[in-house]
Structures are given as C-alpha cells and as structure tokens.
mmCIF file of C-alpha atoms in Angstrom:
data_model
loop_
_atom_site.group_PDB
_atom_site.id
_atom_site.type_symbol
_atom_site.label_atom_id
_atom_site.label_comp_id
_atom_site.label_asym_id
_atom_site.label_seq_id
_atom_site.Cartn_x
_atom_site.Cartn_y
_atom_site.Cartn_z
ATOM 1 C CA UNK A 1 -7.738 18.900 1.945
ATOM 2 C CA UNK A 2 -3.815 19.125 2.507
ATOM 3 C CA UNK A 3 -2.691 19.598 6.104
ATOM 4 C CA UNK A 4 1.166 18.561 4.362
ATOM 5 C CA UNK A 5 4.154 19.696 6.781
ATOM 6 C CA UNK A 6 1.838 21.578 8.951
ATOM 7 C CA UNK A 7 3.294 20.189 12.499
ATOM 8 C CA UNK A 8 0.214 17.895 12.909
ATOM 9 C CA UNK A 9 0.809 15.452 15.543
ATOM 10 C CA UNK A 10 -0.367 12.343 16.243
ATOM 11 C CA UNK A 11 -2.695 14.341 19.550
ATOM 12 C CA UNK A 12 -3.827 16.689 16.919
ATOM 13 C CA UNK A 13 -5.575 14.045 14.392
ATOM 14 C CA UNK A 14 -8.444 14.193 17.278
ATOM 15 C CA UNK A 15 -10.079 16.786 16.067
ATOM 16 C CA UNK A 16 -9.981 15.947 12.366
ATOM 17 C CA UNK A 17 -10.334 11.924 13.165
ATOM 18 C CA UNK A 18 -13.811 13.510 14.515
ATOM 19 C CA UNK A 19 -14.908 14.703 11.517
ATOM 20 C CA UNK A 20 -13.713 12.090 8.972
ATOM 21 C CA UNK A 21 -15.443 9.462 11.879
ATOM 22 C CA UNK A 22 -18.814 11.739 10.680
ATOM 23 C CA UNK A 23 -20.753 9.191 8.568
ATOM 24 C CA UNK A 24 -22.475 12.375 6.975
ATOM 25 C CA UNK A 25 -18.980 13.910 6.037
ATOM 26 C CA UNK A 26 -17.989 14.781 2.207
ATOM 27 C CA UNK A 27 -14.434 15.022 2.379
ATOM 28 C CA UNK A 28 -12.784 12.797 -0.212
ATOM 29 C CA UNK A 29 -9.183 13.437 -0.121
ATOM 30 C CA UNK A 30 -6.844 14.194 2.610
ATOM 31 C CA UNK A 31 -2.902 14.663 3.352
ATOM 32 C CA UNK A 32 -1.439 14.601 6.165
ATOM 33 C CA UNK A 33 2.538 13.761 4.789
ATOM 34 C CA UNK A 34 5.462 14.771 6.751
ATOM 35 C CA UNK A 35 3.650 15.537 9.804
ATOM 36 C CA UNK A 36 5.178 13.248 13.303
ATOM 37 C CA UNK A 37 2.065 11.042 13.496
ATOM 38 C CA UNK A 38 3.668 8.272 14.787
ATOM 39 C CA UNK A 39 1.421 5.359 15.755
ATOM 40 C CA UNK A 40 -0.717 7.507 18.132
ATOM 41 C CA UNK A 41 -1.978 9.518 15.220
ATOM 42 C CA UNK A 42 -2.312 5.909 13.176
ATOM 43 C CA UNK A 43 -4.727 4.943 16.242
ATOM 44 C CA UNK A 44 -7.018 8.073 15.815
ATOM 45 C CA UNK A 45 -7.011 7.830 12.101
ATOM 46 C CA UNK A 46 -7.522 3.626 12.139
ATOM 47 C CA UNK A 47 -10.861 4.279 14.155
ATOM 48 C CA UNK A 48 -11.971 7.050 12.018
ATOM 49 C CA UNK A 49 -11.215 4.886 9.082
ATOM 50 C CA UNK A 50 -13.707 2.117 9.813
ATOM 51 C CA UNK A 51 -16.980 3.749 9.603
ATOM 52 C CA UNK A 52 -16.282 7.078 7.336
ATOM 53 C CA UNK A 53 -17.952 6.554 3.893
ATOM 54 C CA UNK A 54 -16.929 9.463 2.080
ATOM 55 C CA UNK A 55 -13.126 9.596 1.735
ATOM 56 C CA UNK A 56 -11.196 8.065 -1.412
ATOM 57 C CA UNK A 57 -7.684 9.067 -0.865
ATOM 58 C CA UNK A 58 -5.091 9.447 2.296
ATOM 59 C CA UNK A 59 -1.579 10.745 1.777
ATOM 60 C CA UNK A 60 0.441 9.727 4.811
ATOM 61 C CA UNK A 61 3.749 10.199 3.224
ATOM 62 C CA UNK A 62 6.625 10.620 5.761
ATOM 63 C CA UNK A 63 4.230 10.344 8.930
ATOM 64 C CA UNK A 64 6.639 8.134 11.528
ATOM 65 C CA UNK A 65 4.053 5.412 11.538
ATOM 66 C CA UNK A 66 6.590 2.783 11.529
ATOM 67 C CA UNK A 67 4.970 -0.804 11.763
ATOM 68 C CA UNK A 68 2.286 -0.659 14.932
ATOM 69 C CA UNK A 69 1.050 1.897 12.617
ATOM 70 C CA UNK A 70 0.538 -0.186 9.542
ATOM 71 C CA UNK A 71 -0.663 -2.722 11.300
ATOM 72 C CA UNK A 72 -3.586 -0.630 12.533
ATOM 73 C CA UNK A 73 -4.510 1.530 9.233
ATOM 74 C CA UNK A 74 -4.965 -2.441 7.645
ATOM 75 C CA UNK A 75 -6.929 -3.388 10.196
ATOM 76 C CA UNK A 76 -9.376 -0.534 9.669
ATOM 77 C CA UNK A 77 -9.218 -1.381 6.118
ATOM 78 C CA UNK A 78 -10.979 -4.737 6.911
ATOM 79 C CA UNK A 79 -14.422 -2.653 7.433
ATOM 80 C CA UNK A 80 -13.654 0.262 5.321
ATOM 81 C CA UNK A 81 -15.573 -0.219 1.828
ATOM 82 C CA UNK A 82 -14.826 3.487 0.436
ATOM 83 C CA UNK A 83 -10.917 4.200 0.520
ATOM 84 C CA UNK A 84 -9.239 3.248 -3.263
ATOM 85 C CA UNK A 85 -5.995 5.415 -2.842
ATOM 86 C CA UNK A 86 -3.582 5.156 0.194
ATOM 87 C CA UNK A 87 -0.097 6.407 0.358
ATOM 88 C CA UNK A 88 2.112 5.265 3.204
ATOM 89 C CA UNK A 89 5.280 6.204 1.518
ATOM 90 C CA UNK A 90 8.700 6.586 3.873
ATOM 91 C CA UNK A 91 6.999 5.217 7.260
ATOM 92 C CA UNK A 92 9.762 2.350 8.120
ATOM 93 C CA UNK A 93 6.437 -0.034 7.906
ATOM 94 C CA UNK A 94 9.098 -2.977 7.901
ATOM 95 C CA UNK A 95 8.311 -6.494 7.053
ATOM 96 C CA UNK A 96 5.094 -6.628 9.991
ATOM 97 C CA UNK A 97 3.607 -3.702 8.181
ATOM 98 C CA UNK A 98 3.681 -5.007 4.420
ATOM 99 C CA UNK A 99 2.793 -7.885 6.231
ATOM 100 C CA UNK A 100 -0.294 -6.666 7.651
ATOM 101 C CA UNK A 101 -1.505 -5.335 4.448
ATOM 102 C CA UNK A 102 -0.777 -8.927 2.680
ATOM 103 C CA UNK A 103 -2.915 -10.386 5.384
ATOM 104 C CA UNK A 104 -5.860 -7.621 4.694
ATOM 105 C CA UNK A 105 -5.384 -7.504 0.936
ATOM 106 C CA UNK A 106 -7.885 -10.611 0.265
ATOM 107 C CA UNK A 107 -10.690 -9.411 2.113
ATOM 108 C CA UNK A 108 -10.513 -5.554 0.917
ATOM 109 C CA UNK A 109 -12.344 -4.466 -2.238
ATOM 110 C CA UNK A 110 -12.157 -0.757 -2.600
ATOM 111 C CA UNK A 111 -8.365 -0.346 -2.753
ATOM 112 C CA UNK A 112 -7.234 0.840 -6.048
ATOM 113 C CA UNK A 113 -4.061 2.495 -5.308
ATOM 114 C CA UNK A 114 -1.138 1.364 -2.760
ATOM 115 C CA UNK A 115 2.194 2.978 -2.198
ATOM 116 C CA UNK A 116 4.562 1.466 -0.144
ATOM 117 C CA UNK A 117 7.568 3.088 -1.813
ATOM 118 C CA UNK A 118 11.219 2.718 0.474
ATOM 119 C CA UNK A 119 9.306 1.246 3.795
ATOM 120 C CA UNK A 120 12.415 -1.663 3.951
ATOM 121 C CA UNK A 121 9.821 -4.622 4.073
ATOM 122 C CA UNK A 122 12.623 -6.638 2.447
ATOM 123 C CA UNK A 123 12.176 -10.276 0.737
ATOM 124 C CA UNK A 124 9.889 -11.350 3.761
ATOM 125 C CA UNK A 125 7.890 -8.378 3.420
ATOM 126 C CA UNK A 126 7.569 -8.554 -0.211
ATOM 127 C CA UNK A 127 6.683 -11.984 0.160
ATOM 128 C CA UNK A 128 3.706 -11.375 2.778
ATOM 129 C CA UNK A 129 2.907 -8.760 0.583
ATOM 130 C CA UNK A 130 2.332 -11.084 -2.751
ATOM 131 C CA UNK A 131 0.536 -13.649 -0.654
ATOM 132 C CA UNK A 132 -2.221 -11.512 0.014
ATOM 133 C CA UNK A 133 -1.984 -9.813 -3.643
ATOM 134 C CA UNK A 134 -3.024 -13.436 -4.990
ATOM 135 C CA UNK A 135 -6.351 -13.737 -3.924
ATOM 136 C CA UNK A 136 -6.546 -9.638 -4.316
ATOM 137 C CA UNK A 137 -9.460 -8.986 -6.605
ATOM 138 C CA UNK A 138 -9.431 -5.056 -6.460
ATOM 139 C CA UNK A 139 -5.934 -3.517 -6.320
ATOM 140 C CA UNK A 140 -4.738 -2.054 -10.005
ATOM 141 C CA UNK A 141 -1.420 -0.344 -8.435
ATOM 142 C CA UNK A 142 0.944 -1.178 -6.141
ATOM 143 C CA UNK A 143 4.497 0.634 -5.964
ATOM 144 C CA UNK A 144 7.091 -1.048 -3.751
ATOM 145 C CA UNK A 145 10.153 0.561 -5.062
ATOM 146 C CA UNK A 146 12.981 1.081 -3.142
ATOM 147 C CA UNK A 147 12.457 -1.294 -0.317
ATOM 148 C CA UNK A 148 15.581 -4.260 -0.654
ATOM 149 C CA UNK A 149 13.259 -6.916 -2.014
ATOM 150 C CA UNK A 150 16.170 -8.279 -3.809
ATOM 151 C CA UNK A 151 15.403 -11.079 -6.525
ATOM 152 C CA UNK A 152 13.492 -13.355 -3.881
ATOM 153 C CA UNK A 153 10.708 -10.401 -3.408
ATOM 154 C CA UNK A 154 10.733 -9.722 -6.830
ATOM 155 C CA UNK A 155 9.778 -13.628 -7.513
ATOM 156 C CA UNK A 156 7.205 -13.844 -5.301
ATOM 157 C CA UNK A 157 5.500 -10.652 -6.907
ATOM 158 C CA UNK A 158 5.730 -12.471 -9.823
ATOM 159 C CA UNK A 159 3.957 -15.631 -9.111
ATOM 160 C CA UNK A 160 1.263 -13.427 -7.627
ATOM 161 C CA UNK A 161 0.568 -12.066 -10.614
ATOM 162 C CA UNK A 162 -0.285 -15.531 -12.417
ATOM 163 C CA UNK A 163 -3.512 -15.610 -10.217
ATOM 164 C CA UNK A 164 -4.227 -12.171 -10.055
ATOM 165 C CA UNK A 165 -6.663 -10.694 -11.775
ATOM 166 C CA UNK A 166 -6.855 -6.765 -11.169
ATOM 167 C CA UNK A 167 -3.449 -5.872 -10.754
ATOM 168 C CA UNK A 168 -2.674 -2.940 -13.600
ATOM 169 C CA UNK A 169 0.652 -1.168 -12.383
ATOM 170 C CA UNK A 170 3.663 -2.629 -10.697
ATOM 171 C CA UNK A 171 6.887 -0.761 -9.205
ATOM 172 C CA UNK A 172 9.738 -2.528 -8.024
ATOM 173 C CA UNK A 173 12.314 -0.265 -9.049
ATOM 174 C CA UNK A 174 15.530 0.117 -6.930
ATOM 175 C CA UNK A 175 14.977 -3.302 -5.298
ATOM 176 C CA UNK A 176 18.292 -4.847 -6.481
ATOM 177 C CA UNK A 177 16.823 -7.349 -9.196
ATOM 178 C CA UNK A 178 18.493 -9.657 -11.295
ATOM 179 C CA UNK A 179 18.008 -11.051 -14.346
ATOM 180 C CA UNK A 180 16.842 -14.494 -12.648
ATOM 181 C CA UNK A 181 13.824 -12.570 -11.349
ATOM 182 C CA UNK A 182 13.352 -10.723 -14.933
ATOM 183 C CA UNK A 183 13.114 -14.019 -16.504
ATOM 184 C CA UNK A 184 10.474 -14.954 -13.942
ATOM 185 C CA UNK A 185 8.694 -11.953 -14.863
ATOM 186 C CA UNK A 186 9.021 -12.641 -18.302
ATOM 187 C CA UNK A 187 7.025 -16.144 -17.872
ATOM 188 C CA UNK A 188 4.629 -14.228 -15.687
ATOM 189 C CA UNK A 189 3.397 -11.797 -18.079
ATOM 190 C CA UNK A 190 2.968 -14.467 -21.084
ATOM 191 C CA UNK A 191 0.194 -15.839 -18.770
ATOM 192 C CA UNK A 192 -1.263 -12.670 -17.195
ATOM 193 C CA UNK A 193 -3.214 -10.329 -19.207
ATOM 194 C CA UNK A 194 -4.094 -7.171 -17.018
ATOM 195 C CA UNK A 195 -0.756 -5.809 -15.615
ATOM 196 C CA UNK A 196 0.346 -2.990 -18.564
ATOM 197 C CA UNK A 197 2.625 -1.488 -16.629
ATOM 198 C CA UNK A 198 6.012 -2.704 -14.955
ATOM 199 C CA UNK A 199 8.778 -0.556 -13.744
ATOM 200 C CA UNK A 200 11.703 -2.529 -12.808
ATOM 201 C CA UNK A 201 15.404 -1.397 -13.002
ATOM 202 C CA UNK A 202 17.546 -4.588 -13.107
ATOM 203 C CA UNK A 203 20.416 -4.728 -11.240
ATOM 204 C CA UNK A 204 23.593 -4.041 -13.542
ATOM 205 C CA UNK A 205 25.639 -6.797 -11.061
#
C-alpha cells in the first residue's frame, strides 16, 4: 500500500495505526514517505508496530520524524518479530536516533534491510550505530550514505564488521572518507566473509 505525498499527518496515522495494530491484518508493505508525520505520527505507528504480525516493509522516507521519532520506531522494534525492511531515509534522526537503533540492533532478529541514508548522525552516530551492528545477528543491509561520518564513522563500521556475521551490503558513500579508513576496510574484509557489497566513495582530499 503507498499513501506517498498524500498529506498524511501525524493525526491521520490513527486510523491506519488501527488497522496495522489488527493482529489478523495481511498488509505487508506500506509507505508513508514525504508525508509531515513528525513524531506524533512516529507515536501512533511505534504502538501499532509492537504487536502487528503481518507487515515486512515501512517506507518512511522524508516523514519529519527527527530523533524522538527514531527513538520510538526502535523501541517498538524491541517486540516486533515480523518487520525485515525499514526506510527512514531524510528524517534528521541525528546522532540519538542512529543511536537508538545501535542500542536495539542486538536484540532484533527480523531486520533485513535498514536505510538511514543523509539523517546527519555524524561520527558519534555512526559509532552508536556499529556498536549495536556487532552483536547484530540478522541485518544483511545497512545504507548510511550521506550522513558526515567522516573517517572516524567509517572505522568504527569497520571493526563491526570483524564480529559480524550477517551483514551483506554496506553504504557509506558521501561520508567524506579517507584513505586511512579504506585501509581499515581493507583489513576488515580479509577477515570477514559475508559482506559482498561495499559502496564507498573516498574522499579525493
């Protein structure tokens, strides 16, 4: 179901936060990008979240969630079981939000798919972030392009990766890495054997 640029706000989830809160319900994808859900509409959606069983994938793209909304969708995460792909591209989720995911990632094991693409978590964020990816054992893609993780970010993605196991895809493109943090991925992926996929622009300064 795509509700995309429809003028949803965050007082109109109710309705649909209703029906996805409908253990019997069959919907398995929904987006709701570039509609003004703020963190109101991340509270409706959060409690829906935690005890729907059918969806797989939520688009949020562009939804003004900024980082009291992250920090609610991961906490619903924590007893949601069924949700693999989740899309919170262009929120301003900030170093709390990426946070709040790092903290979550450890206990969830349903999430395939993670985008976090230009959210300006930074190197703390990034680093929160990889924390949580070590002990990760479900997550195959995580994009975090775009986001000023600079070289320090990049490094602690990195070292992640020698413990984790399920990780396929990694994006930090646009993030302003060096080659210091190439090399680092370099070492990385001489030890890790899952990750087939890297997209990483260096920085040309």
């Amino acid at each position: 179901l795509s509700l995309r640029d429809n003028g949803v706000t965050g007082d109109g989830t109710q309705q649909l936060a209703l029906a996805l809160g409908a253990t019997a319900g069959s919907l398995e994808e929904l987006s709701l990008s570039h509609n003004a859900l703020a963190e109101r509409g991340s509270l409706v959606l959060a409690d829906a979240l935690q005890c729907n069983r059918s969806l797989r994938a939520l688009n949020l793209v562009g939804c003004q969630l900024g980082d009291g909304g992250a920090l609610l969708l991961a906490d619903a995460l924590r007893a949601n079981d069924r949700l693999e792909t989740l899309d919170l591209s262009t929120n301003s989720l900030g170093r709390c939000g990426a946070g709040a995911f790092g903290t979550v990632l450890p206990a969830n094991r349903s999430l395939r798919r993670l985008r976090l693409h230009q959210n300006q978590i930074g190197a703390g964020g990034a680093r929160e972030l990889a924390a949580g990816l070590r002990d990760n054992r479900g997550l195959e893609a995580l994009d975090v392009a775009e986001n000023g993780i600079g070289d320090d970010g990049a490094w602690a993605f990195a070292m992640a990766l020698r413990s984790n196991p399920s990780l396929r895809s990694l994006s930090i493109d646009g993030n302003g890495v060096g080659e210091t943090a190439a090399l680092c991925f370099v070492e990385t992926l001489m030890e890790n054997r899952t990750l087939v996929e890297l997209v990483a622009l260096l920085d040309s300064n």
